[in-house]
mmCIF file of C-alpha atoms and ligand atoms in Angstrom:
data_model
loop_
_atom_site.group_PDB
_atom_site.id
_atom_site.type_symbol
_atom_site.label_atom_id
_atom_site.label_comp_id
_atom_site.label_asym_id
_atom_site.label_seq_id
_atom_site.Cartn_x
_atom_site.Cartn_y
_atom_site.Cartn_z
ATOM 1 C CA UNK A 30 -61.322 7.720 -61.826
ATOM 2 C CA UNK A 31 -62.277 11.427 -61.418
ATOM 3 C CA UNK A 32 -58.739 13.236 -61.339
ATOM 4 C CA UNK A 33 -60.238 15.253 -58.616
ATOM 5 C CA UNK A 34 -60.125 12.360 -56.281
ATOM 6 C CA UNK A 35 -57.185 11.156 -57.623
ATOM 7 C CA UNK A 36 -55.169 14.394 -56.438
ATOM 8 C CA UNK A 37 -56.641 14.646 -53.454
ATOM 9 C CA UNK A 38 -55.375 11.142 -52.683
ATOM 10 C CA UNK A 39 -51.859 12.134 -53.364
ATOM 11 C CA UNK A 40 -52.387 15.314 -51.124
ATOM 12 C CA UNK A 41 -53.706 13.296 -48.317
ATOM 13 C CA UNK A 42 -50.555 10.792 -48.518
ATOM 14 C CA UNK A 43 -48.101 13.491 -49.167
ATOM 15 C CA UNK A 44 -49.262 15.435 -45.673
ATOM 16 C CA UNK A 45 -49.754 11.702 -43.823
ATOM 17 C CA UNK A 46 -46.170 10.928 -45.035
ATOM 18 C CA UNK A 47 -44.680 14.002 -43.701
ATOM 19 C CA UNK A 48 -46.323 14.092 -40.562
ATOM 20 C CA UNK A 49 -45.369 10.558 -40.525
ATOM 21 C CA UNK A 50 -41.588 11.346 -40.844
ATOM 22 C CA UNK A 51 -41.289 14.313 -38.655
ATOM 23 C CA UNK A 52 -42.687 12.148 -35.601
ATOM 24 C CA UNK A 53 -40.278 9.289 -36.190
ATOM 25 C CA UNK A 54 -38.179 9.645 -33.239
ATOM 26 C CA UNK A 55 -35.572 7.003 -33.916
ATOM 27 C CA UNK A 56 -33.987 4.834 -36.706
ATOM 28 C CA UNK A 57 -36.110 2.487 -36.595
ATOM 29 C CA UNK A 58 -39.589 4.624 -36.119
ATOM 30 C CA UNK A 59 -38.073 5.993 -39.444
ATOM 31 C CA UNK A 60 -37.632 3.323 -41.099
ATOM 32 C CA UNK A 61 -41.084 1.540 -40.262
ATOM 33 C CA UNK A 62 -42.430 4.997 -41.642
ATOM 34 C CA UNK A 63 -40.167 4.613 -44.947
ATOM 35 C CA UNK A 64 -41.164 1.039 -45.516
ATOM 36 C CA UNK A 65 -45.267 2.250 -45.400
ATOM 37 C CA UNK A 66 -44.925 5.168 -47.646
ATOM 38 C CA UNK A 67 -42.224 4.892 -49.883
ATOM 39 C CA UNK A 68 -41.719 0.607 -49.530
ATOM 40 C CA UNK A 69 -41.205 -0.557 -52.822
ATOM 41 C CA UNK A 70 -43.533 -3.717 -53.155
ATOM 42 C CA UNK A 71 -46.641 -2.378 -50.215
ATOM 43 C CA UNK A 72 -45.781 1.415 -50.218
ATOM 44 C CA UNK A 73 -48.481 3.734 -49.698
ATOM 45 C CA UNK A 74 -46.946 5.794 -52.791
ATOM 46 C CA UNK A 75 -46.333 2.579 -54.757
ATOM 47 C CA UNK A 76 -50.320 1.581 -54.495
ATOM 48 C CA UNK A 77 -50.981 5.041 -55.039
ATOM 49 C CA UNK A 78 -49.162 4.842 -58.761
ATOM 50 C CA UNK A 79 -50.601 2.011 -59.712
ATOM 51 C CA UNK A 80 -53.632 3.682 -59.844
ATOM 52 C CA UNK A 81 -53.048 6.360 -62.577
ATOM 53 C CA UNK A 82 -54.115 3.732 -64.884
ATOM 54 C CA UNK A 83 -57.827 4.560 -63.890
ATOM 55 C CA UNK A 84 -57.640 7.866 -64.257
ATOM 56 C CA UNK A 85 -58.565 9.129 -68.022
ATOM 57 C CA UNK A 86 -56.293 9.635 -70.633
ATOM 58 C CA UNK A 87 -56.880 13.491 -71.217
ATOM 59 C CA UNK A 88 -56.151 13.925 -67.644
ATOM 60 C CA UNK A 89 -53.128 11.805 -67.561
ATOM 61 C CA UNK A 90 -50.378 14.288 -68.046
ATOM 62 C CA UNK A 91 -52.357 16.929 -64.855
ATOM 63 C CA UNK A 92 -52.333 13.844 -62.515
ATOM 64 C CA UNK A 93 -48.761 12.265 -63.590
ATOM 65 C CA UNK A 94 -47.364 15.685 -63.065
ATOM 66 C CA UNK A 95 -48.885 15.803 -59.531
ATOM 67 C CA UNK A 96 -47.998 12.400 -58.669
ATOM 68 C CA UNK A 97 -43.789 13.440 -59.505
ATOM 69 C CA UNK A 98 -44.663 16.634 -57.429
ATOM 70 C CA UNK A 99 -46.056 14.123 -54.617
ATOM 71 C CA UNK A 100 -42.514 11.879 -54.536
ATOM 72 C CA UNK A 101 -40.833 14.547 -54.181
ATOM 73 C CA UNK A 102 -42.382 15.742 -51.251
ATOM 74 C CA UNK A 103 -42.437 12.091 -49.789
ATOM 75 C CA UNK A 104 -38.311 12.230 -50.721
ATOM 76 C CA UNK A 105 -37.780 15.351 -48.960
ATOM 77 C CA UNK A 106 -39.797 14.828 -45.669
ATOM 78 C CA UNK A 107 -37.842 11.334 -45.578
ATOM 79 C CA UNK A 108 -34.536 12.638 -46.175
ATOM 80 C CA UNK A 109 -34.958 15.666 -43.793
ATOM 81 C CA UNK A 110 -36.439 13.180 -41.100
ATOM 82 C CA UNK A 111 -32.841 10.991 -41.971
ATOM 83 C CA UNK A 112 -30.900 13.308 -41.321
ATOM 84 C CA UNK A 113 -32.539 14.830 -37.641
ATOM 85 C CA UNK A 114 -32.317 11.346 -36.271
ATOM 86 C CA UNK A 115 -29.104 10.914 -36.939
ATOM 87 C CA UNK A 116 -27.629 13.757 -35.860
ATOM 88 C CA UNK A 117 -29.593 12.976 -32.549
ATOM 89 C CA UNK A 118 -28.276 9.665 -32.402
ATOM 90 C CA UNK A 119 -24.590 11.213 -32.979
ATOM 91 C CA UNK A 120 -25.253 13.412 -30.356
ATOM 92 C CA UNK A 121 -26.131 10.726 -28.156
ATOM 93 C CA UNK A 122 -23.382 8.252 -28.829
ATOM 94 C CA UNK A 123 -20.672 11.207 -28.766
ATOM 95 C CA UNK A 124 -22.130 12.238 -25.200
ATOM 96 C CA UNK A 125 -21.704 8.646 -23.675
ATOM 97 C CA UNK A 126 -18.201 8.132 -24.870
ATOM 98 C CA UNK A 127 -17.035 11.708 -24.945
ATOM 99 C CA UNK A 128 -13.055 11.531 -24.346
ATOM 100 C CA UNK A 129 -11.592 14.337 -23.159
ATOM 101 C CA UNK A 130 -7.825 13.827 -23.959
ATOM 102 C CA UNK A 131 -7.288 16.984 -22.350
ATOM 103 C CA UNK A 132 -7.547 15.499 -18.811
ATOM 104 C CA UNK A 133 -4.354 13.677 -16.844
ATOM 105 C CA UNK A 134 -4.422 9.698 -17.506
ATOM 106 C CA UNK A 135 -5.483 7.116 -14.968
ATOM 107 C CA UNK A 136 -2.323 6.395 -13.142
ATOM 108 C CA UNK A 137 -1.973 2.315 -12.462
ATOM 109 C CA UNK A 138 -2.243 1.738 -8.773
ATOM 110 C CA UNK A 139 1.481 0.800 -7.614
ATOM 111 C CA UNK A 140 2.004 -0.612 -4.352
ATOM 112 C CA UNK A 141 4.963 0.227 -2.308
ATOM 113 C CA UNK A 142 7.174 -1.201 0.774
ATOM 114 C CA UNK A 143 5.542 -0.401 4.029
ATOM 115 C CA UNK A 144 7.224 2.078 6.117
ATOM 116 C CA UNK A 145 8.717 0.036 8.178
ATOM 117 C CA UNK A 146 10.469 -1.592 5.605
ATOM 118 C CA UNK A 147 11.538 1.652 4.243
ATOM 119 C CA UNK A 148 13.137 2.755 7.737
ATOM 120 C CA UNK A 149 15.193 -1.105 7.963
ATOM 121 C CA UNK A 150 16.317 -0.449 4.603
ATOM 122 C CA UNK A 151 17.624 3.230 5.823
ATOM 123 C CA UNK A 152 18.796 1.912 9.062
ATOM 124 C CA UNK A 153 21.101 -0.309 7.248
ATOM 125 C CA UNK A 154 22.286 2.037 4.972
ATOM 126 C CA UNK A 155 23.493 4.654 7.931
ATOM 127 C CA UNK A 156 24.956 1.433 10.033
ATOM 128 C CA UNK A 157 26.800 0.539 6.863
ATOM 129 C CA UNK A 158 28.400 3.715 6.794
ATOM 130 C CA UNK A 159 29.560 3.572 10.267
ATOM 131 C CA UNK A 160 31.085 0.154 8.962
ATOM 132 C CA UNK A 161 28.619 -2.564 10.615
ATOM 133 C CA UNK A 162 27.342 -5.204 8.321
ATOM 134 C CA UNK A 163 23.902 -7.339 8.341
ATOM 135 C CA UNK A 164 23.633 -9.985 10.076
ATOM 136 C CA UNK A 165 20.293 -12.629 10.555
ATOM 137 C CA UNK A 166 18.751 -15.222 13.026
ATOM 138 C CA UNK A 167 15.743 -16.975 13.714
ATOM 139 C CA UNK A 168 12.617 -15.961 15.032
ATOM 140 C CA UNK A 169 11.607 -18.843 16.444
ATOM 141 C CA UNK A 170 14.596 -19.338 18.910
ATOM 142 C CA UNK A 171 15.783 -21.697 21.958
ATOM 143 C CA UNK A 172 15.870 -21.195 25.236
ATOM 144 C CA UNK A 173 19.863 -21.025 25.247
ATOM 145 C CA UNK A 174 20.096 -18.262 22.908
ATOM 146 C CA UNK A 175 17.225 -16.226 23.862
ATOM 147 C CA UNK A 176 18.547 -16.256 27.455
ATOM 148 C CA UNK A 177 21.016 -18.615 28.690
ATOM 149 C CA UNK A 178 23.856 -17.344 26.780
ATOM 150 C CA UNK A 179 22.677 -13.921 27.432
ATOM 151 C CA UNK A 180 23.348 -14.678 31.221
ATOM 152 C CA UNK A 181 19.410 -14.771 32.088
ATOM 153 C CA UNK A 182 19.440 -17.434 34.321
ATOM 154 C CA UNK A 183 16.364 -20.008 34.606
ATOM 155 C CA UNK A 184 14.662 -17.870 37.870
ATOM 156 C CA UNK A 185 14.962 -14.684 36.058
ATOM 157 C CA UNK A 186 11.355 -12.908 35.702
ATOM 158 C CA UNK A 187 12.447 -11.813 32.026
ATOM 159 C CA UNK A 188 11.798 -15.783 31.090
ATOM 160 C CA UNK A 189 8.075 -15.683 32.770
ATOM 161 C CA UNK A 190 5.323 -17.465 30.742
ATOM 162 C CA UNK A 191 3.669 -14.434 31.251
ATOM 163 C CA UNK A 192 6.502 -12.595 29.320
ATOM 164 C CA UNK A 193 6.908 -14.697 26.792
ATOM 165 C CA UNK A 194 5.371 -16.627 23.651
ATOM 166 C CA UNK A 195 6.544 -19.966 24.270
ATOM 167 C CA UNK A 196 5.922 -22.623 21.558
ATOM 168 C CA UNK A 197 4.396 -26.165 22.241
ATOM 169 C CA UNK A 198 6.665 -28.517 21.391
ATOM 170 C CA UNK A 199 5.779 -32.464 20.699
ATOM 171 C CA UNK A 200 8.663 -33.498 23.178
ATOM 172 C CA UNK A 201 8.477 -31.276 26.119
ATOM 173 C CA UNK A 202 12.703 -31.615 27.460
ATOM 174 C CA UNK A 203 14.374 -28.719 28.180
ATOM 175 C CA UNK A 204 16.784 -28.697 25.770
ATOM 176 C CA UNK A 205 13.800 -28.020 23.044
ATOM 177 C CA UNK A 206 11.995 -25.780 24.666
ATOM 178 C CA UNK A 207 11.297 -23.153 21.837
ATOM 179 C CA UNK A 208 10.066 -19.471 22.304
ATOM 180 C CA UNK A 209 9.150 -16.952 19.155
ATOM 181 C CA UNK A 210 12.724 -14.653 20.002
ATOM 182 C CA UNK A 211 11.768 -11.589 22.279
ATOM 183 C CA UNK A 212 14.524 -9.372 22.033
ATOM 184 C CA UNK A 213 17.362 -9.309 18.588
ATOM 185 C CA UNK A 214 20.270 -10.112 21.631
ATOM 186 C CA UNK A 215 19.623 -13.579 20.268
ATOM 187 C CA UNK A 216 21.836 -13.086 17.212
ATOM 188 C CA UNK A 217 24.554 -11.484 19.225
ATOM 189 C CA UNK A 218 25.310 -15.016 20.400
ATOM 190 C CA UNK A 219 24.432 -16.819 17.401
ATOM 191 C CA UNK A 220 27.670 -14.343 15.523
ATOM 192 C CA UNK A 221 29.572 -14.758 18.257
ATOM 193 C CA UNK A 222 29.117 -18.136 17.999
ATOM 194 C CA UNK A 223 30.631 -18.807 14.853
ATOM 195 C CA UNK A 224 32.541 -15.851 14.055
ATOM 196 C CA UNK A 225 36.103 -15.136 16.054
ATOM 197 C CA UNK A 226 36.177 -11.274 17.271
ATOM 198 C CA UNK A 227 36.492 -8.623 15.933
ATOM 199 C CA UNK A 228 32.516 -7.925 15.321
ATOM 200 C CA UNK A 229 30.815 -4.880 13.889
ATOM 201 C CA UNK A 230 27.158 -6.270 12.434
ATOM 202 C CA UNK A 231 23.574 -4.944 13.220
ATOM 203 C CA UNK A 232 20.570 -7.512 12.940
ATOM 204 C CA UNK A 233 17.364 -6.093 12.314
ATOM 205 C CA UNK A 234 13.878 -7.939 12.735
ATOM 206 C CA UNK A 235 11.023 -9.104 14.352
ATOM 207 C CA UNK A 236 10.379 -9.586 18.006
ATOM 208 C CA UNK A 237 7.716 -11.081 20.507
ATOM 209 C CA UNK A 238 6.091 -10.231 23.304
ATOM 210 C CA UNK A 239 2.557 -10.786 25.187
ATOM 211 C CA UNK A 240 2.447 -6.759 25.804
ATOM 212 C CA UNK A 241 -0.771 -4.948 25.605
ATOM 213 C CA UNK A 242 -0.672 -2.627 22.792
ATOM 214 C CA UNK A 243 -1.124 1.041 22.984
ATOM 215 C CA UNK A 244 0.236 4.132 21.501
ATOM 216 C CA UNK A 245 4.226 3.035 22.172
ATOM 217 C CA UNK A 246 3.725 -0.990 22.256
ATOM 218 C CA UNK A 247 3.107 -3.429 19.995
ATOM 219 C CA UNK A 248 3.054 -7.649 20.631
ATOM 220 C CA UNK A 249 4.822 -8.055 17.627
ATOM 221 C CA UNK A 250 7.058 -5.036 17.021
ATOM 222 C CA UNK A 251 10.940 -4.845 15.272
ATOM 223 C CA UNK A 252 14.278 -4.314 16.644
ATOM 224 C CA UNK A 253 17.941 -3.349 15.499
ATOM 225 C CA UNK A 254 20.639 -5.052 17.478
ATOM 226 C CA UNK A 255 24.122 -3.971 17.128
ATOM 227 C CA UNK A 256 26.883 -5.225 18.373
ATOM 228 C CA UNK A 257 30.516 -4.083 18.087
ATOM 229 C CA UNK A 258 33.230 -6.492 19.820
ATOM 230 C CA UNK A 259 37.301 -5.540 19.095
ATOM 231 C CA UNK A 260 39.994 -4.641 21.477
ATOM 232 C CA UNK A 261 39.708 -1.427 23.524
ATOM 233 C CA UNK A 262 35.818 -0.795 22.878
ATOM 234 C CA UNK A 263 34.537 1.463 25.042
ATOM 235 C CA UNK A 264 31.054 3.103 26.608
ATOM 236 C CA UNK A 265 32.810 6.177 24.864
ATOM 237 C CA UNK A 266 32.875 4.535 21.232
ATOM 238 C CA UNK A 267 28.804 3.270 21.968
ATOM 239 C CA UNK A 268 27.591 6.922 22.538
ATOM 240 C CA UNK A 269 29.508 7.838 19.579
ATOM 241 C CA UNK A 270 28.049 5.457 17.895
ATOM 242 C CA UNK A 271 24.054 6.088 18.810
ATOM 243 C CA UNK A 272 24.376 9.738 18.676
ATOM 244 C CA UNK A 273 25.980 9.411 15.437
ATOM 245 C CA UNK A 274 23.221 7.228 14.300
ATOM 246 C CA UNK A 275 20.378 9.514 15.985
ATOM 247 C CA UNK A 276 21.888 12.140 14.524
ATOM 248 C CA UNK A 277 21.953 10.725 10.726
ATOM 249 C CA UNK A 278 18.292 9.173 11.080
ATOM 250 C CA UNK A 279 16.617 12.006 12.425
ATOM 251 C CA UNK A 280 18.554 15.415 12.463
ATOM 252 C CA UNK A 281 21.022 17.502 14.165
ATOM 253 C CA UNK A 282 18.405 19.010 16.420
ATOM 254 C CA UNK A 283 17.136 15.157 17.640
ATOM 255 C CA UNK A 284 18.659 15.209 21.699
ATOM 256 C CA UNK A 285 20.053 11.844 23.139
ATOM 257 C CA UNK A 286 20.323 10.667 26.247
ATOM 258 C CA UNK A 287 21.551 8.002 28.461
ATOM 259 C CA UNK A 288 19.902 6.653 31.966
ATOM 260 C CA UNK A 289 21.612 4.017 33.972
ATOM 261 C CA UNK A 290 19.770 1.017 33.697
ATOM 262 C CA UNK A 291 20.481 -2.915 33.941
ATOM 263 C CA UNK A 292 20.348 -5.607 31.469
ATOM 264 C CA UNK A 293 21.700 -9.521 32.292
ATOM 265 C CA UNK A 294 23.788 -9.258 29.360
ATOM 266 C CA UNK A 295 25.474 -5.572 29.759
ATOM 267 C CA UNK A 296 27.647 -3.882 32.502
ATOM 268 C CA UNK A 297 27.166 -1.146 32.790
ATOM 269 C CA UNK A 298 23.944 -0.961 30.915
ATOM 270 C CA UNK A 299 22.014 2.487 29.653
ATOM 271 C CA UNK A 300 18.817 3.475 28.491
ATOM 272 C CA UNK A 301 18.607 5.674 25.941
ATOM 273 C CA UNK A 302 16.108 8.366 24.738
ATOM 274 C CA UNK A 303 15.940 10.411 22.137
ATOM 275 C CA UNK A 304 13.720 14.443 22.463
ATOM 276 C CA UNK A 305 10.511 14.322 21.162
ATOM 277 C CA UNK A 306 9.514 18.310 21.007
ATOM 278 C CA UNK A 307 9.504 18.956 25.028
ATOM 279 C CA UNK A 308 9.436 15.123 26.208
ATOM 280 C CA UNK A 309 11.652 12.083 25.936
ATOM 281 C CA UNK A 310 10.484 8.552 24.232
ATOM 282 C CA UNK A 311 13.063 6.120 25.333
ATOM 283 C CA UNK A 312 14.461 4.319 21.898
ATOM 284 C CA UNK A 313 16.537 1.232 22.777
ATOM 285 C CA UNK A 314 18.677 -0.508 25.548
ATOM 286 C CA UNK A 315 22.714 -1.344 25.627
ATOM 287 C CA UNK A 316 25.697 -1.261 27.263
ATOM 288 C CA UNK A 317 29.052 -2.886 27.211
ATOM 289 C CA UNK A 318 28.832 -6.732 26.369
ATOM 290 C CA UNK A 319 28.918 -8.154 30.079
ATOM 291 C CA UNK A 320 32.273 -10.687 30.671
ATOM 292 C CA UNK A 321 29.878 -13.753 31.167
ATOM 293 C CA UNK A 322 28.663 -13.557 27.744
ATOM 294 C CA UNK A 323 32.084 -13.368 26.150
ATOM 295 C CA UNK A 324 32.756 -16.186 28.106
ATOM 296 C CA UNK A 325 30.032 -18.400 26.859
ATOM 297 C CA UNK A 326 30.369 -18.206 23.534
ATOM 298 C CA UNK A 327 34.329 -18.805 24.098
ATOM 299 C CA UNK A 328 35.921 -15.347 23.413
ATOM 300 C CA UNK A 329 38.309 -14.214 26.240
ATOM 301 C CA UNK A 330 36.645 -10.901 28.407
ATOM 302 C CA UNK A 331 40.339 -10.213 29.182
ATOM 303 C CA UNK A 332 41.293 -9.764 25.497
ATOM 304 C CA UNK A 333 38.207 -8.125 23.905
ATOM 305 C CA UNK A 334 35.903 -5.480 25.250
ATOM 306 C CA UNK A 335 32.603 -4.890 23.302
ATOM 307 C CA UNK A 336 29.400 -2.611 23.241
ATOM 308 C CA UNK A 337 25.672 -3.548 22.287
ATOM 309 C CA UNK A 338 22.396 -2.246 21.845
ATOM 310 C CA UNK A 339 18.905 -2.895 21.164
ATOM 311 C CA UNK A 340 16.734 -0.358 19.566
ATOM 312 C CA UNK A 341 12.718 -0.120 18.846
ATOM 313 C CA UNK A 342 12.102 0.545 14.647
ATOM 314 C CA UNK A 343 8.883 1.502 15.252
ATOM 315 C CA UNK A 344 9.885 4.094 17.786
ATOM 316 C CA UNK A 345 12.635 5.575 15.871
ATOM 317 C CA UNK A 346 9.912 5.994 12.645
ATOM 318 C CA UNK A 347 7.186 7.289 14.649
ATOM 319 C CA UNK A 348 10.156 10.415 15.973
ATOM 320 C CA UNK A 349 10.722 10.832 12.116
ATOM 321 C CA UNK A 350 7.493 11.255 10.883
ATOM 322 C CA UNK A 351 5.332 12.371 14.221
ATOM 323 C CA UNK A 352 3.457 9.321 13.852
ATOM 324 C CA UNK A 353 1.459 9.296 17.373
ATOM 325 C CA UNK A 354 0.770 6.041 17.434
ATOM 326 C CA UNK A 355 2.246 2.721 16.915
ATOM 327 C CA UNK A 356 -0.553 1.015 16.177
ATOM 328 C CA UNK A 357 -1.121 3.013 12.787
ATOM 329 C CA UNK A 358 1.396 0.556 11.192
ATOM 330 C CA UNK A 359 -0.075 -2.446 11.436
ATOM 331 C CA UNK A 360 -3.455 -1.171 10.869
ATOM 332 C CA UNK A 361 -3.183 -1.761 7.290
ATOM 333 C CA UNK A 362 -5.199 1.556 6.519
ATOM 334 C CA UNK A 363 -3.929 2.832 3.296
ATOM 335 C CA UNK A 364 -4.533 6.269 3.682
ATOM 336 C CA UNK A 365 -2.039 5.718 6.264
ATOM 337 C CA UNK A 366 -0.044 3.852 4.158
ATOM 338 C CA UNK A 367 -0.365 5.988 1.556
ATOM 339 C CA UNK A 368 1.801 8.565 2.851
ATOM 340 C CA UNK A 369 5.119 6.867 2.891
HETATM 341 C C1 LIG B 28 15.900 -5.034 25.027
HETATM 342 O O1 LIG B 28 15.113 -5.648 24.300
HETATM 343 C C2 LIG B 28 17.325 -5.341 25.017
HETATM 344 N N1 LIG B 28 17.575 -6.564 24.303
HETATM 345 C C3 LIG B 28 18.109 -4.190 24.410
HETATM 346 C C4 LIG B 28 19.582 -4.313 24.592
HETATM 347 C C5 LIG B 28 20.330 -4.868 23.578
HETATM 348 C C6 LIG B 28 20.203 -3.898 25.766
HETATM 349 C C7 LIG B 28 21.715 -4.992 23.739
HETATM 350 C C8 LIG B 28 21.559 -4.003 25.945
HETATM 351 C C9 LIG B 28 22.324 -4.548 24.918
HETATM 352 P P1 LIG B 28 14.064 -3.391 25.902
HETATM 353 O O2 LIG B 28 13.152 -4.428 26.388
HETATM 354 O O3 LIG B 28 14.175 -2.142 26.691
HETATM 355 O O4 LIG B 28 15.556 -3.950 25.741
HETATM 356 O O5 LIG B 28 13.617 -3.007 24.414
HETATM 357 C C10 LIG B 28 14.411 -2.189 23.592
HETATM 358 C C11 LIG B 28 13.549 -1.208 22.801
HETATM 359 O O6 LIG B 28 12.552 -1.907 22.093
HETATM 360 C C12 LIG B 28 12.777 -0.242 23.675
HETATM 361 O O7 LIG B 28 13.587 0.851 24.036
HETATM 362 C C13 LIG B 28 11.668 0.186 22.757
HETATM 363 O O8 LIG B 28 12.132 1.160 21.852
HETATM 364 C C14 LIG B 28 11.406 -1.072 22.002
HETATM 365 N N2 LIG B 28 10.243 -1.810 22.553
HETATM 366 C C15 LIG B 28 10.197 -2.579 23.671
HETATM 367 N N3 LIG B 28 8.980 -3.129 23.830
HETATM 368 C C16 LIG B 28 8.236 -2.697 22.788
HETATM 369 C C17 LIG B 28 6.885 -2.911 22.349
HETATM 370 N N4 LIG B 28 6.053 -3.721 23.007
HETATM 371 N N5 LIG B 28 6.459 -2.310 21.238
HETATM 372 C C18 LIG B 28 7.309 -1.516 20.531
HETATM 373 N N6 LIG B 28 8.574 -1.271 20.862
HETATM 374 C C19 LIG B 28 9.041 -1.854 21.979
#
């Protein structure tokens, strides 16, 4: 073999091989380009060597001297090409999982007690300190507690199907008729029941009743009863007692005030309200414990006076916060939610 040719073979590879390389995009463009030129059974460069044995002898040391000169050109474009790929692959990775540890953590989501909750945890806590402890009942109730005892006789309007979610029950007597509770009153008599005076507990829960919800009613909504039976309590000692507790839930500047009103169970009875900026959102009912209801649950309305009252939660949160509407807490929204 002329060596003419035979260096102009190794030219033509050496320039193939390098354009070869620099258009290898990836690792393994590069590496199908590595295994044609520089493969060490099939390799372009390999073939290439083998035949130096045709060329003659006096021209050996010209075309073995090119051929070194050839690898090394092959090596270089190859290792050059290496290198840009994988710094492009680097940059690639690093820009799909760049951390920047510079930037706040992701905070676990933690849930929280709803805001109700929060306000019959506080209410307790305020009561406490005026030295009235928790007491509980049912919400699914009987007639006698619900109303009897509470001197709401069977004619009264306030015991109206209409006014009330009774329950169907399998044997339809009166003495198991059953109602879901619509006012906290019901525990009065259940504590009175079972416990001889003196009394100081609040009972805090849920209540009943078929209303039609809008801004300030709810069907289900909750209420805190109190109820404070000793000798000598007075109407004096209850408006003590709710301004006080006005007073410690929502501020010294939160006006109370009382508006005759009537309840079965209370005589005299009140209504009271509590200022809203320049109006007045009524916040519960009481009164002093009326004599018939002492009487039927035993205790003596000659030796013990007592007071009672029956507030709206919701009411009382909605004045602390400026919440508008009632309805926003049972709305499970949690941007609403999210705020307590
Ligand atoms: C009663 O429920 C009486 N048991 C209160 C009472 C207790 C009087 C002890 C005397 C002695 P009334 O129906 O007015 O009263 O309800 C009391 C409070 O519950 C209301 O002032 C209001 O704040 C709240 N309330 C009443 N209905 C709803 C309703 N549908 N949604 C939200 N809050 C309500």
């Amino acid at each position: 073999m002329a060596l003419g040719d035979f260096l102009q073979q190794l030219d033509g590879l050496a320039s193939d091989a390098e354009a070869a390389f620099t258009a290898a995009a990836d690792t393994e463009q590069l590496e199908a380009a590595r295994v044609e030129f520089l493969g060490a059974k099939s390799g372009r460069l390999k073939a290439t060597q083998k035949q130096m044995g045709a060329v003659d002898k006096t021209d050996k040391p010209a075309a073995g001297k090119r051929l070194n000169e050839t690898k090394q050109r092959v090596d270089a474009a190859f290792q050059a090409a290496q290198q840009r790929v994988a710094a492009g692959e680097q940059v690639r990775r690093s820009s799909s999982q760049f951390v920047d540890t510079s930037l706040p953590g992701v905070r676990p989501e933690l849930g929280h007690l709803h805001p109700i909750t929060q306000t019959i945890e506080e209410l307790k806590d305020i009561m406490g300190r005026l030295g009235f402890s928790v007491a509980d009942g049912p919400e699914i109730e009987d007639e006698r507690h619900n109303f009897e005892a509470l001197n709401i006789p069977l004619a009264h309007p306030a015991r109206d199907p209409l006014e009330n979610f009774y329950l169907a029950t399998a044997e339809k007597t009166s003495a198991d008729v059953l109602l879901l509770r619509s006012q906290t009153s019901t525990v009065q008599i259940r504590v009175m029941e079972q416990t001889p005076p003196p009394i100081r507990i609040i009972s805090l829960g849920r209540v009943y009743r078929p209303d039609t919800a809008d801004a300030t009613h709810y069907p289900m909504f909750f209420q805190m009863e109190g109820l404070w039976v000793d000798k000598h309590v007075t109407m004096a000692d209850l408006k003590t007692v709710l301004r006080l507790f006005a007073t410690s839930y929502l501020g010294r500047d939160v006006h109370v005030r009382f508006r005759p009103s009537f309840f079965p169970f209370t005589e005299p009875s009140v209504e009271a309200d509590m200022s809203w900026g320049d109006k007045w959102i009524e916040f519960g009912g009481a009164g002093m414990v009326d004599p018939n209801v002492l009487s039927a649950v035993g205790y003596d309305p000659e030796e013990v006076s007592g007071f009672a009252f029956g507030l709206g939660i919701e009411r009382l949160c909605m004045r602390r916060h400026g919440i508008t509407d009632i309805r926003e807490f049972y709305r499970n929204d949690v941007r609403f939610l999210h705020q307590f």
